[in-house]
GROMACS .gro file of N, CA, C and O in nm:
model
  392
    1MET      N    1  -1.460   2.167   2.440
    1MET     CA    2  -1.371   2.055   2.411
    1MET      C    3  -1.448   1.939   2.348
    1MET      O    4  -1.402   1.876   2.257
    2ARG      N    5  -1.569   1.914   2.396
    2ARG     CA    6  -1.650   1.805   2.343
    2ARG      C    7  -1.683   1.825   2.196
    2ARG      O    8  -1.683   1.731   2.118
    3ASP      N    9  -1.709   1.952   2.154
    3ASP     CA   10  -1.741   1.978   2.015
    3ASP      C   11  -1.628   1.938   1.922
    3ASP      O   12  -1.650   1.885   1.815
    4LEU      N   13  -1.504   1.966   1.964
    4LEU     CA   14  -1.389   1.929   1.883
    4LEU      C   15  -1.382   1.777   1.869
    4LEU      O   16  -1.358   1.726   1.760
    5SER      N   17  -1.408   1.705   1.976
    5SER     CA   18  -1.407   1.560   1.971
    5SER      C   19  -1.516   1.506   1.880
    5SER      O   20  -1.495   1.411   1.806
    6VAL      N   21  -1.633   1.569   1.886
    6VAL     CA   22  -1.744   1.527   1.799
    6VAL      C   23  -1.705   1.549   1.653
    6VAL      O   24  -1.723   1.461   1.569
    7GLU      N   25  -1.651   1.666   1.623
    7GLU     CA   26  -1.612   1.697   1.486
    7GLU      C   27  -1.500   1.606   1.438
    7GLU      O   28  -1.503   1.559   1.324
    8GLN      N   29  -1.404   1.577   1.523
    8GLN     CA   30  -1.296   1.486   1.486
    8GLN      C   31  -1.349   1.346   1.463
    8GLN      O   32  -1.310   1.278   1.368
    9THR      N   33  -1.441   1.303   1.545
    9THR     CA   34  -1.503   1.171   1.529
    9THR      C   35  -1.579   1.165   1.398
    9THR      O   36  -1.570   1.065   1.324
   10LYS      N   37  -1.654   1.271   1.365
   10LYS     CA   38  -1.726   1.275   1.238
   10LYS      C   39  -1.629   1.262   1.121
   10LYS      O   40  -1.653   1.184   1.027
   11LEU      N   41  -1.520   1.338   1.127
   11LEU     CA   42  -1.420   1.332   1.019
   11LEU      C   43  -1.359   1.192   1.008
   11LEU      O   44  -1.340   1.140   0.898
   12ASN      N   45  -1.328   1.133   1.122
   12ASN     CA   46  -1.271   0.998   1.122
   12ASN      C   47  -1.368   0.896   1.061
   12ASN      O   48  -1.328   0.810   0.982
   13LEU      N   49  -1.494   0.907   1.099
   13LEU     CA   50  -1.594   0.815   1.045
   13LEU      C   51  -1.612   0.833   0.895
   13LEU      O   52  -1.617   0.735   0.819
   14LEU      N   53  -1.621   0.958   0.852
   14LEU     CA   54  -1.637   0.985   0.709
   14LEU      C   55  -1.516   0.938   0.629
   14LEU      O   56  -1.530   0.879   0.522
   15ALA      N   57  -1.396   0.963   0.682
   15ALA     CA   58  -1.274   0.919   0.614
   15ALA      C   59  -1.269   0.767   0.603
   15ALA      O   60  -1.236   0.712   0.498
   16HIS      N   61  -1.305   0.700   0.710
   16HIS     CA   62  -1.304   0.554   0.710
   16HIS      C   63  -1.407   0.500   0.611
   16HIS      O   64  -1.380   0.406   0.535
   17SER      N   65  -1.524   0.560   0.608
   17SER     CA   66  -1.630   0.521   0.515
   17SER      C   67  -1.582   0.538   0.371
   17SER      O   68  -1.602   0.450   0.286
   18LYS      N   69  -1.517   0.650   0.342
   18LYS     CA   70  -1.465   0.675   0.207
   18LYS      C   71  -1.353   0.578   0.172
   18LYS      O   72  -1.341   0.534   0.057
   19ASN      N   73  -1.269   0.543   0.269
   19ASN     CA   74  -1.164   0.444   0.244
   19ASN      C   75  -1.225   0.308   0.207
   19ASN      O   76  -1.174   0.239   0.119
   20MET      N   77  -1.332   0.271   0.276
   20MET     CA   78  -1.400   0.146   0.244
   20MET      C   79  -1.460   0.153   0.103
   20MET      O   80  -1.452   0.058   0.026
   21LEU      N   81  -1.521   0.266   0.071
   21LEU     CA   82  -1.579   0.285  -0.062
   21LEU      C   83  -1.471   0.276  -0.170
   21LEU      O   84  -1.490   0.208  -0.271
   22ASN      N   85  -1.359   0.342  -0.147
   22ASN     CA   86  -1.248   0.336  -0.243
   22ASN      C   87  -1.196   0.194  -0.262
   22ASN      O   88  -1.166   0.153  -0.373
   23ALA      N   89  -1.187   0.119  -0.153
   23ALA     CA   90  -1.142  -0.020  -0.162
   23ALA      C   91  -1.241  -0.103  -0.245
   23ALA      O   92  -1.200  -0.184  -0.328
   24ALA      N   93  -1.370  -0.081  -0.224
   24ALA     CA   94  -1.471  -0.154  -0.301
   24ALA      C   95  -1.466  -0.115  -0.449
   24ALA      O   96  -1.473  -0.202  -0.536
   25GLU      N   97  -1.453   0.014  -0.475
   25GLU     CA   98  -1.447   0.061  -0.614
   25GLU      C   99  -1.328   0.002  -0.688
   25GLU      O  100  -1.338  -0.030  -0.806
   26SER      N  101  -1.216  -0.012  -0.620
   26SER     CA  102  -1.095  -0.065  -0.683
   26SER      C  103  -1.082  -0.216  -0.667
   26SER      O  104  -0.979  -0.274  -0.701
   27ARG      N  105  -1.187  -0.276  -0.613
   27ARG     CA  106  -1.193  -0.422  -0.596
   27ARG      C  107  -1.078  -0.476  -0.512
   27ARG      O  108  -1.023  -0.582  -0.539
   28GLN      N  109  -1.044  -0.401  -0.410
   28GLN     CA  110  -0.942  -0.444  -0.313
   28GLN      C  111  -1.014  -0.509  -0.196
   28GLN      O  112  -1.032  -0.448  -0.091
   29TRP      N  113  -1.058  -0.632  -0.216
   29TRP     CA  114  -1.146  -0.699  -0.119
   29TRP      C  115  -1.079  -0.724   0.014
   29TRP      O  116  -1.142  -0.715   0.119
   30GLN      N  117  -0.949  -0.758   0.012
   30GLN     CA  118  -0.878  -0.782   0.139
   30GLN      C  119  -0.873  -0.653   0.221
   30GLN      O  120  -0.898  -0.653   0.340
   31GLU      N  121  -0.842  -0.542   0.154
   31GLU     CA  122  -0.838  -0.413   0.222
   31GLU      C  123  -0.977  -0.377   0.276
   31GLU      O  124  -0.990  -0.330   0.389
   32LEU      N  125  -1.079  -0.400   0.196
   32LEU     CA  126  -1.216  -0.372   0.241
   32LEU      C  127  -1.250  -0.455   0.364
   32LEU      O  128  -1.309  -0.405   0.459
   33THR      N  129  -1.212  -0.580   0.363
   33THR     CA  130  -1.239  -0.669   0.477
   33THR      C  131  -1.170  -0.616   0.603
   33THR      O  132  -1.231  -0.613   0.711
   34GLU      N  133  -1.046  -0.575   0.589
   34GLU     CA  134  -0.972  -0.522   0.705
   34GLU      C  135  -1.036  -0.393   0.756
   34GLU      O  136  -1.051  -0.374   0.877
   35LEU      N  137  -1.074  -0.304   0.664
   35LEU     CA  138  -1.139  -0.179   0.704
   35LEU      C  139  -1.275  -0.206   0.769
   35LEU      O  140  -1.311  -0.143   0.868
   36ASP      N  141  -1.348  -0.301   0.713
   36ASP     CA  142  -1.480  -0.335   0.767
   36ASP      C  143  -1.468  -0.392   0.907
   36ASP      O  144  -1.552  -0.365   0.993
   37HIS      N  145  -1.364  -0.469   0.930
   37HIS     CA  146  -1.342  -0.529   1.062
   37HIS      C  147  -1.324  -0.419   1.168
   37HIS      O  148  -1.370  -0.432   1.282
   38LEU      N  149  -1.258  -0.311   1.131
   38LEU     CA  150  -1.237  -0.199   1.223
   38LEU      C  151  -1.361  -0.109   1.233
   38LEU      O  152  -1.382  -0.042   1.335
   39TRP      N  153  -1.441  -0.108   1.128
   39TRP     CA  154  -1.553  -0.015   1.115
   39TRP      C  155  -1.659  -0.033   1.222
   39TRP      O  156  -1.703   0.063   1.284
   40HIS      N  157  -1.701  -0.156   1.245
   40HIS     CA  158  -1.813  -0.180   1.337
   40HIS      C  159  -1.786  -0.133   1.479
   40HIS      O  160  -1.867  -0.059   1.536
   41PRO      N  161  -1.672  -0.170   1.539
   41PRO     CA  162  -1.646  -0.118   1.675
   41PRO      C  163  -1.628   0.034   1.676
   41PRO      O  164  -1.672   0.101   1.770
   42MET      N  165  -1.566   0.087   1.571
   42MET     CA  166  -1.545   0.231   1.562
   42MET      C  167  -1.679   0.304   1.559
   42MET      O  168  -1.700   0.402   1.631
   43LEU      N  169  -1.771   0.255   1.478
   43LEU     CA  170  -1.903   0.315   1.465
   43LEU      C  171  -1.983   0.301   1.595
   43LEU      O  172  -2.045   0.396   1.642
   44GLU      N  173  -1.980   0.182   1.653
   44GLU     CA  174  -2.052   0.159   1.778
   44GLU      C  175  -2.003   0.251   1.890
   44GLU      O  176  -2.084   0.308   1.963
   45ASN      N  177  -1.872   0.264   1.902
   45ASN     CA  178  -1.815   0.352   2.005
   45ASN      C  179  -1.857   0.497   1.983
   45ASN      O  180  -1.892   0.568   2.078
   46ALA      N  181  -1.854   0.540   1.858
   46ALA     CA  182  -1.892   0.679   1.826
   46ALA      C  183  -2.039   0.704   1.859
   46ALA      O  184  -2.074   0.807   1.917
   47VAL      N  185  -2.124   0.609   1.825
   47VAL     CA  186  -2.267   0.624   1.853
   47VAL      C  187  -2.293   0.625   2.003
   47VAL      O  188  -2.371   0.706   2.052
   48GLU      N  189  -2.225   0.537   2.075
   48GLU     CA  190  -2.241   0.534   2.221
   48GLU      C  191  -2.198   0.666   2.283
   48GLU      O  192  -2.263   0.719   2.373
   49GLU      N  193  -2.087   0.721   2.235
   49GLU     CA  194  -2.032   0.842   2.296
   49GLU      C  195  -2.106   0.969   2.253
   49GLU      O  196  -2.130   1.057   2.335
   50TYR      N  197  -2.142   0.978   2.125
   50TYR     CA  198  -2.195   1.104   2.074
   50TYR      C  199  -2.340   1.098   2.026
   50TYR      O  200  -2.404   1.202   2.008
   51GLY      N  201  -2.392   0.979   2.000
   51GLY     CA  202  -2.532   0.963   1.963
   51GLY      C  203  -2.582   1.057   1.856
   51GLY      O  204  -2.529   1.062   1.745
   52GLU      N  205  -2.683   1.136   1.890
   52GLU     CA  206  -2.750   1.227   1.796
   52GLU      C  207  -2.656   1.331   1.736
   52GLU      O  208  -2.685   1.384   1.629
   53ALA      N  209  -2.546   1.360   1.802
   53ALA     CA  210  -2.453   1.460   1.749
   53ALA      C  211  -2.391   1.416   1.617
   53ALA      O  212  -2.338   1.497   1.542
   54LEU      N  213  -2.402   1.287   1.586
   54LEU     CA  214  -2.347   1.233   1.461
   54LEU      C  215  -2.448   1.237   1.346
   54LEU      O  216  -2.414   1.201   1.234
   55SER      N  217  -2.568   1.283   1.374
   55SER     CA  218  -2.675   1.276   1.274
   55SER      C  219  -2.642   1.345   1.143
   55SER      O  220  -2.692   1.305   1.038
   56GLY      N  221  -2.555   1.444   1.144
   56GLY     CA  222  -2.521   1.514   1.022
   56GLY      C  223  -2.446   1.432   0.919
   56GLY      O  224  -2.442   1.467   0.801
   57ILE      N  225  -2.384   1.321   0.961
   57ILE     CA  226  -2.306   1.240   0.867
   57ILE      C  227  -2.372   1.107   0.833
   57ILE      O  228  -2.324   1.034   0.748
   58VAL      N  229  -2.483   1.078   0.898
   58VAL     CA  230  -2.548   0.948   0.880
   58VAL      C  231  -2.586   0.924   0.733
   58VAL      O  232  -2.562   0.816   0.678
   59GLU      N  233  -2.642   1.025   0.670
   59GLU     CA  234  -2.687   1.009   0.531
   59GLU      C  235  -2.571   0.973   0.438
   59GLU      O  236  -2.583   0.884   0.354
   60GLN      N  237  -2.458   1.039   0.456
   60GLN     CA  238  -2.342   1.012   0.371
   60GLN      C  239  -2.288   0.871   0.395
   60GLN      O  240  -2.253   0.800   0.301
   61ILE      N  241  -2.283   0.831   0.521
   61ILE     CA  242  -2.234   0.697   0.553
   61ILE      C  243  -2.327   0.590   0.495
   61ILE      O  244  -2.281   0.490   0.439
   62LEU      N  245  -2.457   0.612   0.505
   62LEU     CA  246  -2.552   0.517   0.449
   62LEU      C  247  -2.541   0.511   0.296
   62LEU      O  248  -2.550   0.402   0.238
   63GLU      N  249  -2.519   0.624   0.234
   63GLU     CA  250  -2.501   0.627   0.088
   63GLU      C  251  -2.376   0.550   0.047
   63GLU      O  252  -2.379   0.470  -0.047
   64ASP      N  253  -2.267   0.572   0.119
   64ASP     CA  254  -2.143   0.497   0.091
   64ASP      C  255  -2.168   0.347   0.108
   64ASP      O  256  -2.125   0.267   0.024
   65ASN      N  257  -2.238   0.311   0.214
   65ASN     CA  258  -2.266   0.171   0.241
   65ASN      C  259  -2.349   0.108   0.128
   65ASN      O  260  -2.324  -0.006   0.089
   66GLU      N  261  -2.443   0.183   0.077
   66GLU     CA  262  -2.527   0.134  -0.033
   66GLU      C  263  -2.443   0.107  -0.158
   66GLU      O  264  -2.461   0.005  -0.225
   67ILE      N  265  -2.352   0.197  -0.187
   67ILE     CA  266  -2.265   0.181  -0.304
   67ILE      C  267  -2.170   0.063  -0.284
   67ILE      O  268  -2.148  -0.017  -0.376
   68ILE      N  269  -2.115   0.050  -0.165
   68ILE     CA  270  -2.028  -0.064  -0.133
   68ILE      C  271  -2.104  -0.194  -0.152
   68ILE      O  272  -2.053  -0.289  -0.212
   69ALA      N  273  -2.227  -0.199  -0.103
   69ALA     CA  274  -2.310  -0.320  -0.118
   69ALA      C  275  -2.332  -0.353  -0.266
   69ALA      O  276  -2.331  -0.470  -0.304
   70LYS      N  277  -2.349  -0.250  -0.347
   70LYS     CA  278  -2.369  -0.271  -0.491
   70LYS      C  279  -2.244  -0.333  -0.553
   70LYS      O  280  -2.253  -0.428  -0.631
   71TYR      N  281  -2.126  -0.280  -0.518
   71TYR     CA  282  -2.001  -0.337  -0.569
   71TYR      C  283  -1.983  -0.481  -0.524
   71TYR      O  284  -1.938  -0.566  -0.602
   72LEU      N  285  -2.016  -0.509  -0.400
   72LEU     CA  286  -2.004  -0.646  -0.349
   72LEU      C  287  -2.098  -0.740  -0.423
   72LEU      O  288  -2.059  -0.852  -0.460
   73GLN      N  289  -2.220  -0.696  -0.447
   73GLN     CA  290  -2.317  -0.779  -0.519
   73GLN      C  291  -2.269  -0.808  -0.661
   73GLN      O  292  -2.277  -0.921  -0.708
   74GLU      N  293  -2.217  -0.707  -0.728
   74GLU     CA  294  -2.163  -0.726  -0.863
   74GLU      C  295  -2.049  -0.827  -0.863
   74GLU      O  296  -2.043  -0.914  -0.948
   75ALA      N  297  -1.960  -0.814  -0.766
   75ALA     CA  298  -1.846  -0.906  -0.757
   75ALA      C  299  -1.892  -1.048  -0.729
   75ALA      O  300  -1.838  -1.144  -0.785
   76GLN      N  301  -1.993  -1.062  -0.643
   76GLN     CA  302  -2.046  -1.195  -0.613
   76GLN      C  303  -2.109  -1.257  -0.737
   76GLN      O  304  -2.092  -1.376  -0.765
   77GLN      N  305  -2.181  -1.177  -0.815
   77GLN     CA  306  -2.242  -1.228  -0.938
   77GLN      C  307  -2.136  -1.270  -1.039
   77GLN      O  308  -2.148  -1.374  -1.104
   78GLU      N  309  -2.030  -1.189  -1.052
   78GLU     CA  310  -1.921  -1.223  -1.142
   78GLU      C  311  -1.852  -1.353  -1.099
   78GLU      O  312  -1.822  -1.438  -1.181
   79THR      N  313  -1.830  -1.366  -0.969
   79THR     CA  314  -1.766  -1.487  -0.916
   79THR      C  315  -1.853  -1.609  -0.941
   79THR      O  316  -1.804  -1.715  -0.983
   80ALA      N  317  -1.983  -1.595  -0.918
   80ALA     CA  318  -2.075  -1.707  -0.943
   80ALA      C  319  -2.075  -1.746  -1.090
   80ALA      O  320  -2.076  -1.865  -1.125
   81SER      N  321  -2.073  -1.647  -1.178
   81SER     CA  322  -2.071  -1.673  -1.321
   81SER      C  323  -1.942  -1.745  -1.361
   81SER      O  324  -1.945  -1.840  -1.439
   82GLU      N  325  -1.829  -1.699  -1.306
   82GLU     CA  326  -1.701  -1.763  -1.335
   82GLU      C  327  -1.698  -1.907  -1.285
   82GLU      O  328  -1.647  -1.996  -1.352
   83MET      N  329  -1.755  -1.928  -1.168
   83MET     CA  330  -1.760  -2.063  -1.112
   83MET      C  331  -1.845  -2.154  -1.201
   83MET      O  332  -1.811  -2.270  -1.224
   84GLN      N  333  -1.956  -2.100  -1.250
   84GLN     CA  334  -2.043  -2.178  -1.338
   84GLN      C  335  -1.969  -2.213  -1.468
   84GLN      O  336  -1.977  -2.326  -1.515
   85GLN      N  337  -1.895  -2.118  -1.523
   85GLN     CA  338  -1.817  -2.144  -1.643
   85GLN      C  339  -1.711  -2.250  -1.617
   85GLN      O  340  -1.691  -2.340  -1.698
   86ASP      N  341  -1.643  -2.240  -1.503
   86ASP     CA  342  -1.541  -2.338  -1.467
   86ASP      C  343  -1.602  -2.477  -1.454
   86ASP      O  344  -1.542  -2.576  -1.494
   87THR      N  345  -1.722  -2.485  -1.399
   87THR     CA  346  -1.790  -2.613  -1.384
   87THR      C  347  -1.820  -2.672  -1.521
   87THR      O  348  -1.800  -2.792  -1.543
   88HIS      N  349  -1.866  -2.589  -1.613
   88HIS     CA  350  -1.896  -2.636  -1.749
   88HIS      C  351  -1.768  -2.681  -1.820
   88HIS      O  352  -1.768  -2.784  -1.888
   89ILE      N  353  -1.660  -2.606  -1.801
   89ILE     CA  354  -1.533  -2.644  -1.862
   89ILE      C  355  -1.485  -2.777  -1.806
   89ILE      O  356  -1.444  -2.866  -1.882
   90ALA      N  357  -1.494  -2.792  -1.674
   90ALA     CA  358  -1.451  -2.918  -1.610
   90ALA      C  359  -1.535  -3.035  -1.661
   90ALA      O  360  -1.482  -3.143  -1.689
   91ALA      N  361  -1.666  -3.013  -1.675
   91ALA     CA  362  -1.753  -3.119  -1.726
   91ALA      C  363  -1.718  -3.154  -1.870
   91ALA      O  364  -1.716  -3.272  -1.908
   92SER      N  365  -1.687  -3.053  -1.950
   92SER     CA  366  -1.649  -3.077  -2.090
   92SER      C  367  -1.518  -3.155  -2.098
   92SER      O  368  -1.504  -3.247  -2.179
   93ILE      N  369  -1.423  -3.118  -2.015
   93ILE     CA  370  -1.294  -3.189  -2.014
   93ILE      C  371  -1.315  -3.332  -1.970
   93ILE      O  372  -1.260  -3.425  -2.031
   94LYS      N  373  -1.395  -3.352  -1.867
   94LYS     CA  374  -1.423  -3.486  -1.818
   94LYS      C  375  -1.489  -3.570  -1.926
   94LYS      O  376  -1.454  -3.685  -1.948
   95GLU      N  377  -1.583  -3.511  -1.998
   95GLU     CA  378  -1.652  -3.581  -2.107
   95GLU      C  379  -1.554  -3.615  -2.219
   95GLU      O  380  -1.558  -3.724  -2.274
   96TYR      N  381  -1.466  -3.524  -2.250
   96TYR     CA  382  -1.367  -3.543  -2.357
   96TYR      C  383  -1.272  -3.656  -2.321
   96TYR      O  384  -1.231  -3.735  -2.407
   97LEU      N  385  -1.235  -3.666  -2.194
   97LEU     CA  386  -1.138  -3.765  -2.150
   97LEU      C  387  -1.195  -3.906  -2.139
   97LEU      O  388  -1.120  -4.001  -2.123
   98LYS      N  389  -1.326  -3.920  -2.151
   98LYS     CA  390  -1.388  -4.053  -2.139
   98LYS      C  391  -1.347  -4.145  -2.252
   98LYS      O  392  -1.322  -4.118  -2.359
   0.00000   0.00000   0.00000
């Protein structure tokens, strides 16, 4: 019975990880935030209950996490660039209105 639970937990973790990756790829940040909020307790509970039995999926989860981090970093850089452009536009408008 325990093996079935371990396998189901592995599938649940992998599915959740892929859902987070899909949300990041499609730039659905609100969805990613909601999934991430559920992820940490889910992962902690699984590790507490099954520990080493989860080792077969760790590499895939870490790979997904690395890709998600890359998407987040790209989005942060784009946002910073847009903010910088907006600041320059605002300064130009302010200068024009003087």
